[in-house]
Amino acid sequence: MKFATRLLTFNPAPGDRHTPANTPIYQTATFRQSDATEFGEYDYSRSGNPTRAVVEKHIAALEGGTRGFCFSTGLAAITAVTRLLVPGDEILACNDLYGGSYRLFSRILPKRGIQVRYVDFSDLDAVVASISDNTKLVYLETPTNPLLQIIDIRAAAEIAHHRGALLCVDNSTMSPYLQRPLELGADIVVHSATKFLCGHSDVMAGAAVVSDEELGQELYLIQNGEGAGLAPFDSYLLLRGMKTLALRLDRQQSSARTIAELLDAHPAVERVYFPGFADEEQLRIHRSQASGDGAVISFVTGDPELSRAVVEATKLFAITVSFGSVNSTISLPNYMSHASIPASLRQLKSIPADLVRISVGAEDVGDLVDDLGQAFEFASRLNVSAKALAAD
Ligand SMILES: *Cc1c(COP(=O)(O)O)cnc(C)c1O
C-alpha cells in the first residue's frame, strides 16, 4: 500500500467489542482488573492507554519502525531519548538545531553529567574527527531548522555505528511522508508531532520511534517510569490530524515551491533557503533521502528592519513560532523560536537577524502570493520613509 493509504488504514480500536469506526478517547486514568492479582492489557494510563497505543503503533508503522512512544511534547520525546545516556556519556550534535533542543542540550544535560559537543555535519570529516569513545548518541535534524541545511543521514549513521553510538534524527520538518530516517540507518527518530504530524496547531505532542526491540524496551521504561506519555485526548487529536498528513503536505508543498520561486525572483530578497534550492551536493543528498522539499522556507533581505516590516505587514501569515500547520505562519527565528539558544552558543549557530521563516499552509496559493506581495510593497515603503526620517 502507498503511504497515503497507510495513513488511513489501521485498526482504530483493537479489542473494542463495539468495533468503532474511529478511535475512542479512553479518557480514564485506571482500568478495572478482573481480580486482585490478574492484570489486563491496561491498568493505569501512564503505563498504557488504548488511545495512545493506537497512535503509537500507527506512527511506528509509518516511520518503518517497530515501536513508537508518544510524549506530551517534542522536547519530552527528545528528553526521553537522552535518558538512554548515563553520566560521562557524550552527545555529538549537529550545530544547526531547533532552539529548544539547544537549551536542553546545553543548560540541562550538562548538569546531569552529559556533555554535548556540536559540529557542522555538512563536513563529515569534522564529524569523524569529533566523535569520541564517550559519544553514545549522534543527534541531527535534516533539513535543519531554520536554515534548511541538508545532512547526509546514511553517512552519519555509518560514522555513529562505526564508533558504537546510536544515531537519532529529528524528523519534524519532513515527517515520515517525505523522509524515513530508520530506513536510512538511524536508530531513533524523534518528532515534534506538534508540527506537521498533527498539522492543526491544536495539540502539543512528541514521538520517538525505534526498530530495535531492546531499545524499545528501554524507551518504554523511561516513558512509563518518568510519566511524560501523551494524554488520551491529545493522542486522539494527533491521530485525527495525521490522517490528512499526505493531503496537507501535497498541497502545502506545492504552494511552498511556488512561493519559494516567487521569493527567489523578488528584488528585495537576497537569498532563499529551501531544500530544493540547495547547492548541487546538498540537493543530491536530499533527493537521495527524502521525497520532497516540505513546506518551510527561510529567506534574508539584507535588512533586519525590512524583514521585520514584511513579517508584520502580512495578513494571512500569522506571526507565530512553530511551523507545519494548515494555517500559514511567519516568524523571525532570531527573535522568536531560536531566542532560547544560550548566548554562549550563539557564535556556533548564528541566525541572521534579517532571517524570515515562513511555513506555508493550505490556503489558496494565489491569496498567499498576493499577501506576500503586498507585505513587501508596504514594508519597502515604510522602510524607505523610516530611513529618510533617520537621515534627517
Ligand atoms: C518544535 C520543535 C521541537 C520541539 O517540539 P515541541 O513539541 O515544541 O516540544 C523539536 N524539534 C524541532 C525540529 C522542532 O521544530
CSV table of C-alpha atoms and ligand atoms in Angstrom, one decimal:
chain,number,residue,atom,x,y,z
A,1,MET,CA,0.0,0.0,0.0
A,2,LYS,CA,1.1,3.5,-0.7
A,3,PHE,CA,1.8,5.9,2.2
A,4,ALA,CA,-1.5,7.9,1.7
A,5,THR,CA,-3.5,4.7,2.0
A,6,ARG,CA,-1.4,3.5,5.0
A,7,LEU,CA,-2.2,6.8,6.8
A,8,LEU,CA,-5.9,5.8,6.8
A,9,THR,CA,-5.7,2.1,7.1
A,10,PHE,CA,-5.2,0.9,10.6
A,11,ASN,CA,-7.2,-0.8,13.3
A,12,PRO,CA,-8.8,2.2,15.1
A,13,ALA,CA,-9.7,0.3,18.3
A,14,PRO,CA,-8.0,-3.1,18.8
A,15,GLY,CA,-10.1,-5.3,21.1
A,16,ASP,CA,-13.0,-3.0,21.4
A,17,ARG,CA,-16.1,-5.2,21.1
A,18,HIS,CA,-18.2,-2.3,19.7
A,19,THR,CA,-15.9,-2.1,16.6
A,20,PRO,CA,-16.0,1.7,16.4
A,21,ALA,CA,-15.0,3.2,13.0
A,22,ASN,CA,-12.9,5.8,14.8
A,23,THR,CA,-10.6,5.6,17.8
A,24,PRO,CA,-12.5,6.4,21.0
A,25,ILE,CA,-10.9,8.7,23.6
A,26,TYR,CA,-10.3,6.3,26.5
A,27,GLN,CA,-10.4,9.2,29.0
A,28,THR,CA,-9.6,7.1,32.0
A,29,ALA,CA,-6.8,7.0,34.5
A,30,THR,CA,-7.3,3.5,35.6
A,31,PHE,CA,-8.7,0.2,34.2
A,32,ARG,CA,-10.5,-2.3,36.4
A,33,GLN,CA,-8.9,-5.7,37.0
A,34,SER,CA,-10.8,-8.9,36.8
A,35,ASP,CA,-9.4,-9.8,40.2
A,36,ALA,CA,-6.8,-8.7,42.7
A,37,THR,CA,-3.8,-10.4,41.1
A,38,GLU,CA,-4.7,-10.5,37.4
A,39,PHE,CA,-3.8,-7.5,35.2
A,40,GLY,CA,-5.5,-6.9,31.9
A,41,GLU,CA,-3.8,-5.3,28.9
A,42,TYR,CA,-4.1,-1.9,30.6
A,43,ASP,CA,-4.1,-1.0,34.2
A,44,TYR,CA,-3.0,2.7,34.5
A,45,SER,CA,-2.9,5.3,31.7
A,46,ARG,CA,0.6,6.5,32.5
A,47,SER,CA,1.7,2.9,31.7
A,48,GLY,CA,-0.5,2.4,28.8
A,49,ASN,CA,-3.8,3.8,27.3
A,50,PRO,CA,-5.7,2.3,24.3
A,51,THR,CA,-6.0,5.7,22.5
A,52,ARG,CA,-2.3,6.4,22.9
A,53,ALA,CA,-1.5,2.8,21.9
A,54,VAL,CA,-3.2,3.3,18.6
A,55,VAL,CA,-1.4,6.5,17.7
A,56,GLU,CA,2.0,5.0,18.8
A,57,LYS,CA,1.6,1.9,16.7
A,58,HIS,CA,0.5,4.0,13.8
A,59,ILE,CA,3.5,6.4,14.0
A,60,ALA,CA,5.9,3.4,14.4
A,61,ALA,CA,4.5,1.8,11.2
A,62,LEU,CA,4.6,5.0,9.2
A,63,GLU,CA,8.2,5.6,10.2
A,64,GLY,CA,9.1,2.0,9.3
A,65,GLY,CA,9.9,1.1,12.9
A,66,THR,CA,8.5,-1.5,15.3
A,67,ARG,CA,7.8,0.6,18.4
A,68,GLY,CA,6.6,4.1,18.9
A,69,PHE,CA,6.2,6.2,22.0
A,70,CYS,CA,4.2,9.4,22.3
A,71,PHE,CA,5.0,12.1,24.7
A,72,SER,CA,3.5,15.3,25.9
A,73,THR,CA,5.7,17.4,23.7
A,74,GLY,CA,8.5,17.0,21.2
A,75,LEU,CA,11.0,18.1,23.8
A,76,ALA,CA,9.7,15.5,26.2
A,77,ALA,CA,10.3,12.9,23.5
A,78,ILE,CA,13.9,14.2,23.0
A,79,THR,CA,14.5,14.3,26.7
A,80,ALA,CA,13.4,10.6,26.9
A,81,VAL,CA,15.9,9.7,24.3
A,82,THR,CA,18.7,11.5,26.2
A,83,ARG,CA,17.7,9.4,29.3
A,84,LEU,CA,19.3,6.4,27.5
A,85,LEU,CA,22.6,8.0,28.4
A,86,VAL,CA,24.4,7.9,31.7
A,87,PRO,CA,26.8,10.5,33.3
A,88,GLY,CA,30.1,10.6,31.4
A,89,ASP,CA,28.4,9.9,28.1
A,90,GLU,CA,28.5,12.4,25.3
A,91,ILE,CA,26.2,13.6,22.6
A,92,LEU,CA,27.6,14.7,19.3
A,93,ALA,CA,25.1,17.1,17.8
A,94,CYS,CA,24.7,18.9,14.6
A,95,ASN,CA,25.3,22.6,15.1
A,96,ASP,CA,22.1,23.7,13.4
A,97,LEU,CA,19.4,22.6,15.8
A,98,TYR,CA,16.0,23.7,17.0
A,99,GLY,CA,16.4,26.3,19.7
A,100,GLY,CA,14.7,24.3,22.4
A,101,SER,CA,16.9,21.3,21.7
A,102,TYR,CA,19.9,23.6,22.2
A,103,ARG,CA,18.6,24.7,25.5
A,104,LEU,CA,18.0,21.2,26.7
A,105,PHE,CA,21.4,20.1,25.5
A,106,SER,CA,23.4,23.0,26.8
A,107,ARG,CA,21.7,24.1,30.0
A,108,ILE,CA,20.1,20.9,31.4
A,109,LEU,CA,22.0,17.8,30.3
A,110,PRO,CA,25.5,19.1,31.4
A,111,LYS,CA,24.1,19.3,35.0
A,112,ARG,CA,23.3,15.6,34.7
A,113,GLY,CA,26.8,14.8,33.6
A,114,ILE,CA,26.1,14.5,29.9
A,115,GLN,CA,28.3,16.7,27.7
A,116,VAL,CA,27.2,17.8,24.3
A,117,ARG,CA,29.5,18.8,21.5
A,118,TYR,CA,28.4,20.5,18.3
A,119,VAL,CA,29.9,20.1,14.9
A,120,ASP,CA,28.9,21.1,11.4
A,121,PHE,CA,27.5,17.9,10.0
A,122,SER,CA,27.8,19.1,6.4
A,123,ASP,CA,31.6,18.5,7.0
A,124,LEU,CA,31.7,14.7,7.5
A,125,ASP,CA,35.5,14.8,8.2
A,126,ALA,CA,34.8,17.1,11.1
A,127,VAL,CA,32.2,14.7,12.4
A,128,VAL,CA,34.6,11.8,12.2
A,129,ALA,CA,37.2,13.9,14.0
A,130,SER,CA,34.8,15.0,16.7
A,131,ILE,CA,33.3,11.6,17.7
A,132,SER,CA,34.9,10.0,20.7
A,133,ASP,CA,34.8,6.8,22.6
A,134,ASN,CA,32.4,8.6,25.0
A,135,THR,CA,30.0,9.5,22.3
A,136,LYS,CA,26.9,7.4,22.8
A,137,LEU,CA,24.4,9.4,20.8
A,138,VAL,CA,24.8,11.3,17.5
A,139,TYR,CA,22.0,13.7,17.0
A,140,LEU,CA,20.8,15.7,14.0
A,141,GLU,CA,18.0,17.3,12.1
A,142,THR,CA,17.7,17.4,8.3
A,143,PRO,CA,16.7,19.7,6.7
A,144,THR,CA,17.9,21.8,9.6
A,145,ASN,CA,15.7,24.5,11.1
A,146,PRO,CA,15.6,27.4,10.2
A,147,LEU,CA,18.5,27.4,7.7
A,148,LEU,CA,17.3,24.2,5.9
A,149,GLN,CA,20.8,22.7,5.6
A,150,ILE,CA,20.9,19.1,4.4
A,151,ILE,CA,22.7,16.4,6.4
A,152,ASP,CA,23.6,13.0,5.0
A,153,ILE,CA,21.7,10.6,7.2
A,154,ARG,CA,23.3,7.4,5.8
A,155,ALA,CA,26.8,8.8,6.3
A,156,ALA,CA,26.0,10.0,9.8
A,157,ALA,CA,24.6,6.5,10.7
A,158,GLU,CA,27.8,4.9,9.4
A,159,ILE,CA,30.0,7.2,11.4
A,160,ALA,CA,28.0,6.7,14.5
A,161,HIS,CA,27.8,2.9,14.2
A,162,HIS,CA,31.5,2.6,13.5
A,163,ARG,CA,32.1,4.1,17.0
A,164,GLY,CA,29.2,2.1,18.7
A,165,ALA,CA,27.0,5.2,19.1
A,166,LEU,CA,23.3,5.5,18.3
A,167,LEU,CA,22.0,7.9,15.6
A,168,CYS,CA,18.9,9.9,16.5
A,169,VAL,CA,17.2,12.0,13.8
A,170,ASP,CA,14.7,14.7,14.5
A,171,ASN,CA,12.3,14.3,11.5
A,172,SER,CA,9.9,17.2,12.4
A,173,THR,CA,10.5,19.3,9.2
A,174,MET,CA,9.9,16.4,6.8
A,175,SER,CA,7.5,13.9,8.5
A,176,PRO,CA,7.5,10.2,7.6
A,177,TYR,CA,5.6,11.1,4.4
A,178,LEU,CA,8.7,12.6,2.9
A,179,GLN,CA,11.6,11.0,4.8
A,180,ARG,CA,12.0,7.9,6.9
A,181,PRO,CA,15.4,8.0,8.7
A,182,LEU,CA,15.1,4.5,10.2
A,183,GLU,CA,15.2,3.1,6.6
A,184,LEU,CA,18.4,5.1,6.1
A,185,GLY,CA,20.2,3.7,9.1
A,186,ALA,CA,19.1,5.9,12.0
A,187,ASP,CA,18.4,4.0,15.3
A,188,ILE,CA,15.8,6.5,16.7
A,189,VAL,CA,13.5,9.0,15.1
A,190,VAL,CA,12.0,11.8,17.1
A,191,HIS,CA,9.3,14.2,16.3
A,192,SER,CA,7.8,17.4,17.4
A,193,ALA,CA,4.4,16.0,16.5
A,194,THR,CA,3.1,19.5,17.3
A,195,LYS,CA,4.3,20.4,13.8
A,196,PHE,CA,3.4,18.5,10.5
A,197,LEU,CA,2.2,15.2,12.1
A,198,CYS,CA,-0.7,17.0,13.9
A,199,GLY,CA,-0.8,19.8,11.4
A,200,HIS,CA,-3.5,22.0,13.0
A,201,SER,CA,-1.7,23.9,15.8
A,202,ASP,CA,-4.2,22.4,18.3
A,203,VAL,CA,-2.1,19.9,20.2
A,204,MET,CA,1.4,19.7,21.7
A,205,ALA,CA,2.9,16.2,21.2
A,206,GLY,CA,6.1,14.4,20.6
A,207,ALA,CA,7.1,10.9,19.4
A,208,ALA,CA,10.1,8.6,19.4
A,209,VAL,CA,10.3,5.6,17.1
A,210,VAL,CA,12.8,2.7,17.1
A,211,SER,CA,13.2,-0.7,15.3
A,212,ASP,CA,15.4,-2.4,17.9
A,213,GLU,CA,13.5,-4.4,20.4
A,214,GLU,CA,15.9,-3.7,23.3
A,215,LEU,CA,15.9,0.0,22.6
A,216,GLY,CA,12.1,-0.2,22.6
A,217,GLN,CA,12.0,-1.7,26.0
A,218,GLU,CA,14.4,0.9,27.4
A,219,LEU,CA,12.3,3.7,26.0
A,220,TYR,CA,9.1,2.2,27.4
A,221,LEU,CA,10.7,2.0,30.8
A,222,ILE,CA,11.6,5.7,30.5
A,223,GLN,CA,8.1,6.7,29.3
A,224,ASN,CA,6.3,4.8,32.0
A,225,GLY,CA,8.9,5.5,34.7
A,226,GLU,CA,9.1,9.2,34.1
A,227,GLY,CA,5.5,9.7,33.2
A,228,ALA,CA,5.6,12.1,30.2
A,229,GLY,CA,3.4,9.9,28.0
A,230,LEU,CA,0.8,11.7,25.8
A,231,ALA,CA,-2.7,12.1,27.3
A,232,PRO,CA,-5.7,10.3,25.7
A,233,PHE,CA,-7.4,13.4,24.3
A,234,ASP,CA,-4.1,14.7,22.8
A,235,SER,CA,-3.5,11.2,21.4
A,236,TYR,CA,-6.9,11.4,19.7
A,237,LEU,CA,-6.2,14.9,18.2
A,238,LEU,CA,-2.8,13.8,16.9
A,239,LEU,CA,-4.4,10.7,15.4
A,240,ARG,CA,-7.1,12.7,13.7
A,241,GLY,CA,-4.6,15.2,12.4
A,242,MET,CA,-2.3,12.5,11.0
A,243,LYS,CA,-5.0,11.1,8.7
A,244,THR,CA,-4.6,14.1,6.4
A,245,LEU,CA,-0.8,14.3,6.5
A,246,ALA,CA,-0.3,13.4,2.8
A,247,LEU,CA,-3.3,15.5,1.7
A,248,ARG,CA,-2.0,18.5,3.6
A,249,LEU,CA,1.6,18.1,2.7
A,250,ASP,CA,0.9,17.7,-1.0
A,251,ARG,CA,-0.9,21.0,-1.1
A,252,GLN,CA,1.4,22.8,1.3
A,253,GLN,CA,4.5,21.6,-0.5
A,254,SER,CA,3.3,22.6,-3.9
A,255,SER,CA,2.4,26.0,-2.7
A,256,ALA,CA,5.7,26.3,-0.9
A,257,ARG,CA,7.5,25.6,-4.2
A,258,THR,CA,5.5,28.4,-5.9
A,259,ILE,CA,6.3,30.8,-3.0
A,260,ALA,CA,10.0,29.9,-2.9
A,261,GLU,CA,10.3,30.7,-6.6
A,262,LEU,CA,8.5,33.9,-6.1
A,263,LEU,CA,10.8,34.9,-3.3
A,264,ASP,CA,13.8,33.9,-5.2
A,265,ALA,CA,12.9,36.2,-8.0
A,266,HIS,CA,11.9,39.1,-5.7
A,267,PRO,CA,14.3,42.1,-5.8
A,268,ALA,CA,14.1,42.7,-2.1
A,269,VAL,CA,15.2,39.1,-1.2
A,270,GLU,CA,18.9,38.4,-1.0
A,271,ARG,CA,18.7,34.6,-0.5
A,272,VAL,CA,16.1,31.9,-0.2
A,273,TYR,CA,16.8,28.9,2.0
A,274,PHE,CA,14.7,25.9,0.7
A,275,PRO,CA,15.8,22.3,0.2
A,276,GLY,CA,15.0,22.4,-3.5
A,277,PHE,CA,17.4,25.4,-3.9
A,278,ALA,CA,20.3,23.8,-2.0
A,279,ASP,CA,23.7,23.6,-3.8
A,280,GLU,CA,24.3,20.6,-6.1
A,281,GLU,CA,25.9,18.3,-3.5
A,282,GLN,CA,23.3,19.1,-0.8
A,283,LEU,CA,20.5,18.7,-3.3
A,284,ARG,CA,21.8,15.3,-4.4
A,285,ILE,CA,21.8,14.1,-0.8
A,286,HIS,CA,18.4,15.5,-0.1
A,287,ARG,CA,16.9,13.8,-3.2
A,288,SER,CA,18.5,10.5,-2.2
A,289,GLN,CA,17.0,10.5,1.3
A,290,ALA,CA,13.7,12.5,1.1
A,291,SER,CA,10.9,12.6,-1.5
A,292,GLY,CA,10.0,16.2,-1.2
A,293,ASP,CA,11.1,19.7,-0.1
A,294,GLY,CA,8.5,20.2,2.6
A,295,ALA,CA,6.7,23.5,3.3
A,296,VAL,CA,9.1,25.5,5.3
A,297,ILE,CA,11.1,28.3,3.6
A,298,SER,CA,13.5,30.9,5.0
A,299,PHE,CA,14.9,34.0,3.4
A,300,VAL,CA,17.0,37.0,4.1
A,301,THR,CA,16.6,40.6,2.8
A,302,GLY,CA,19.9,42.1,4.0
A,303,ASP,CA,18.0,44.5,6.3
A,304,PRO,CA,16.6,43.4,9.7
A,305,GLU,CA,14.1,46.3,9.7
A,306,LEU,CA,12.8,45.4,6.3
A,307,SER,CA,12.4,41.8,7.3
A,308,ARG,CA,10.6,42.8,10.4
A,309,ALA,CA,8.3,45.1,8.5
A,310,VAL,CA,7.4,42.3,6.0
A,311,VAL,CA,6.6,39.9,8.8
A,312,GLU,CA,4.4,42.5,10.4
A,313,ALA,CA,2.7,43.5,7.2
A,314,THR,CA,1.4,40.0,6.2
A,315,LYS,CA,-2.2,39.4,6.8
A,316,LEU,CA,-2.7,35.7,6.0
A,317,PHE,CA,0.6,34.6,7.6
A,318,ALA,CA,0.2,34.6,11.3
A,319,ILE,CA,3.2,35.7,13.4
A,320,THR,CA,3.8,32.6,15.4
A,321,VAL,CA,6.7,30.4,16.4
A,322,SER,CA,6.3,26.8,15.2
A,323,PHE,CA,5.5,25.5,11.7
A,324,GLY,CA,3.6,22.7,10.0
A,325,SER,CA,0.1,23.9,10.4
A,326,VAL,CA,-2.6,24.1,7.8
A,327,ASN,CA,-2.5,27.9,8.5
A,328,SER,CA,0.4,29.8,7.1
A,329,THR,CA,2.8,31.3,9.6
A,330,ILE,CA,5.7,33.7,9.5
A,331,SER,CA,8.4,34.4,12.1
A,332,LEU,CA,11.8,36.0,12.8
A,333,PRO,CA,13.7,33.0,14.2
A,334,ASN,CA,16.5,35.0,15.7
A,335,TYR,CA,14.0,36.8,17.9
A,336,MET,CA,11.4,34.0,18.3
A,337,SER,CA,11.9,30.2,18.2
A,338,HIS,CA,15.7,30.4,18.4
A,339,ALA,CA,15.9,33.1,21.0
A,340,SER,CA,16.3,30.2,23.5
A,341,ILE,CA,19.8,29.4,22.2
A,342,PRO,CA,22.1,30.4,25.1
A,343,ALA,CA,24.4,33.4,24.3
A,344,SER,CA,27.5,31.2,24.7
A,345,LEU,CA,26.3,29.1,21.7
A,346,ARG,CA,25.2,32.0,19.5
A,347,GLN,CA,28.5,32.1,17.7
A,348,LEU,CA,28.2,28.4,16.9
A,349,LYS,CA,24.9,29.0,15.2
A,350,SER,CA,24.4,32.5,14.0
A,351,ILE,CA,20.9,33.0,12.9
A,352,PRO,CA,20.9,36.2,10.7
A,353,ALA,CA,18.8,38.9,12.3
A,354,ASP,CA,17.1,39.5,8.9
A,355,LEU,CA,16.1,35.8,8.5
A,356,VAL,CA,12.4,35.3,8.0
A,357,ARG,CA,10.9,31.8,8.2
A,358,ILE,CA,7.6,31.0,6.7
A,359,SER,CA,5.6,27.8,6.9
A,360,VAL,CA,3.2,27.5,4.0
A,361,GLY,CA,-0.3,26.4,4.9
A,362,ALA,CA,-3.2,25.0,2.9
A,363,GLU,CA,-4.8,28.3,1.9
A,364,ASP,CA,-5.2,29.2,-1.7
A,365,VAL,CA,-1.7,29.8,-3.1
A,366,GLY,CA,-2.8,32.8,-5.1
A,367,ASP,CA,-4.0,34.5,-1.9
A,368,LEU,CA,-0.7,33.7,-0.2
A,369,VAL,CA,1.3,35.1,-3.1
A,370,ASP,CA,-0.8,38.3,-3.2
A,371,ASP,CA,-0.4,38.7,0.6
A,372,LEU,CA,3.4,38.4,0.4
A,373,GLY,CA,3.4,40.8,-2.5
A,374,GLN,CA,1.5,43.5,-0.6
A,375,ALA,CA,3.6,42.9,2.5
A,376,PHE,CA,6.8,43.5,0.6
A,377,GLU,CA,5.4,46.6,-1.0
A,378,PHE,CA,4.1,48.1,2.2
A,379,ALA,CA,7.3,47.2,4.1
A,380,SER,CA,9.6,48.7,1.5
A,381,ARG,CA,7.7,52.0,1.5
A,382,LEU,CA,7.7,52.0,5.3
A,383,ASN,CA,11.4,51.2,5.4
A,384,VAL,CA,12.3,53.9,2.9
A,385,SER,CA,10.5,56.5,4.8
A,386,ALA,CA,12.0,55.3,8.2
A,387,LYS,CA,15.4,55.6,6.6
A,388,ALA,CA,14.7,59.1,5.3
A,389,LEU,CA,13.5,60.1,8.7
A,390,ALA,CA,16.6,58.7,10.4
A,391,ALA,CA,18.8,60.6,7.9
A,392,ASP,CA,17.1,63.9,8.6
B,1,LIG,C1,9.3,22.4,17.7
B,1,LIG,C2,10.4,21.5,17.5
B,1,LIG,C3,10.8,20.7,18.6
B,1,LIG,C4,10.2,20.8,20.0
B,1,LIG,O1,8.9,20.3,19.9
B,1,LIG,P1,7.8,20.7,21.0
B,1,LIG,O2,6.6,19.9,20.6
B,1,LIG,O3,7.6,22.2,20.8
B,1,LIG,O4,8.3,20.4,22.3
B,1,LIG,C5,11.9,19.8,18.4
B,1,LIG,N1,12.5,19.8,17.2
B,1,LIG,C6,12.1,20.6,16.1
B,1,LIG,C7,12.8,20.5,14.8
B,1,LIG,C8,11.1,21.5,16.3
B,1,LIG,O5,10.7,22.2,15.3
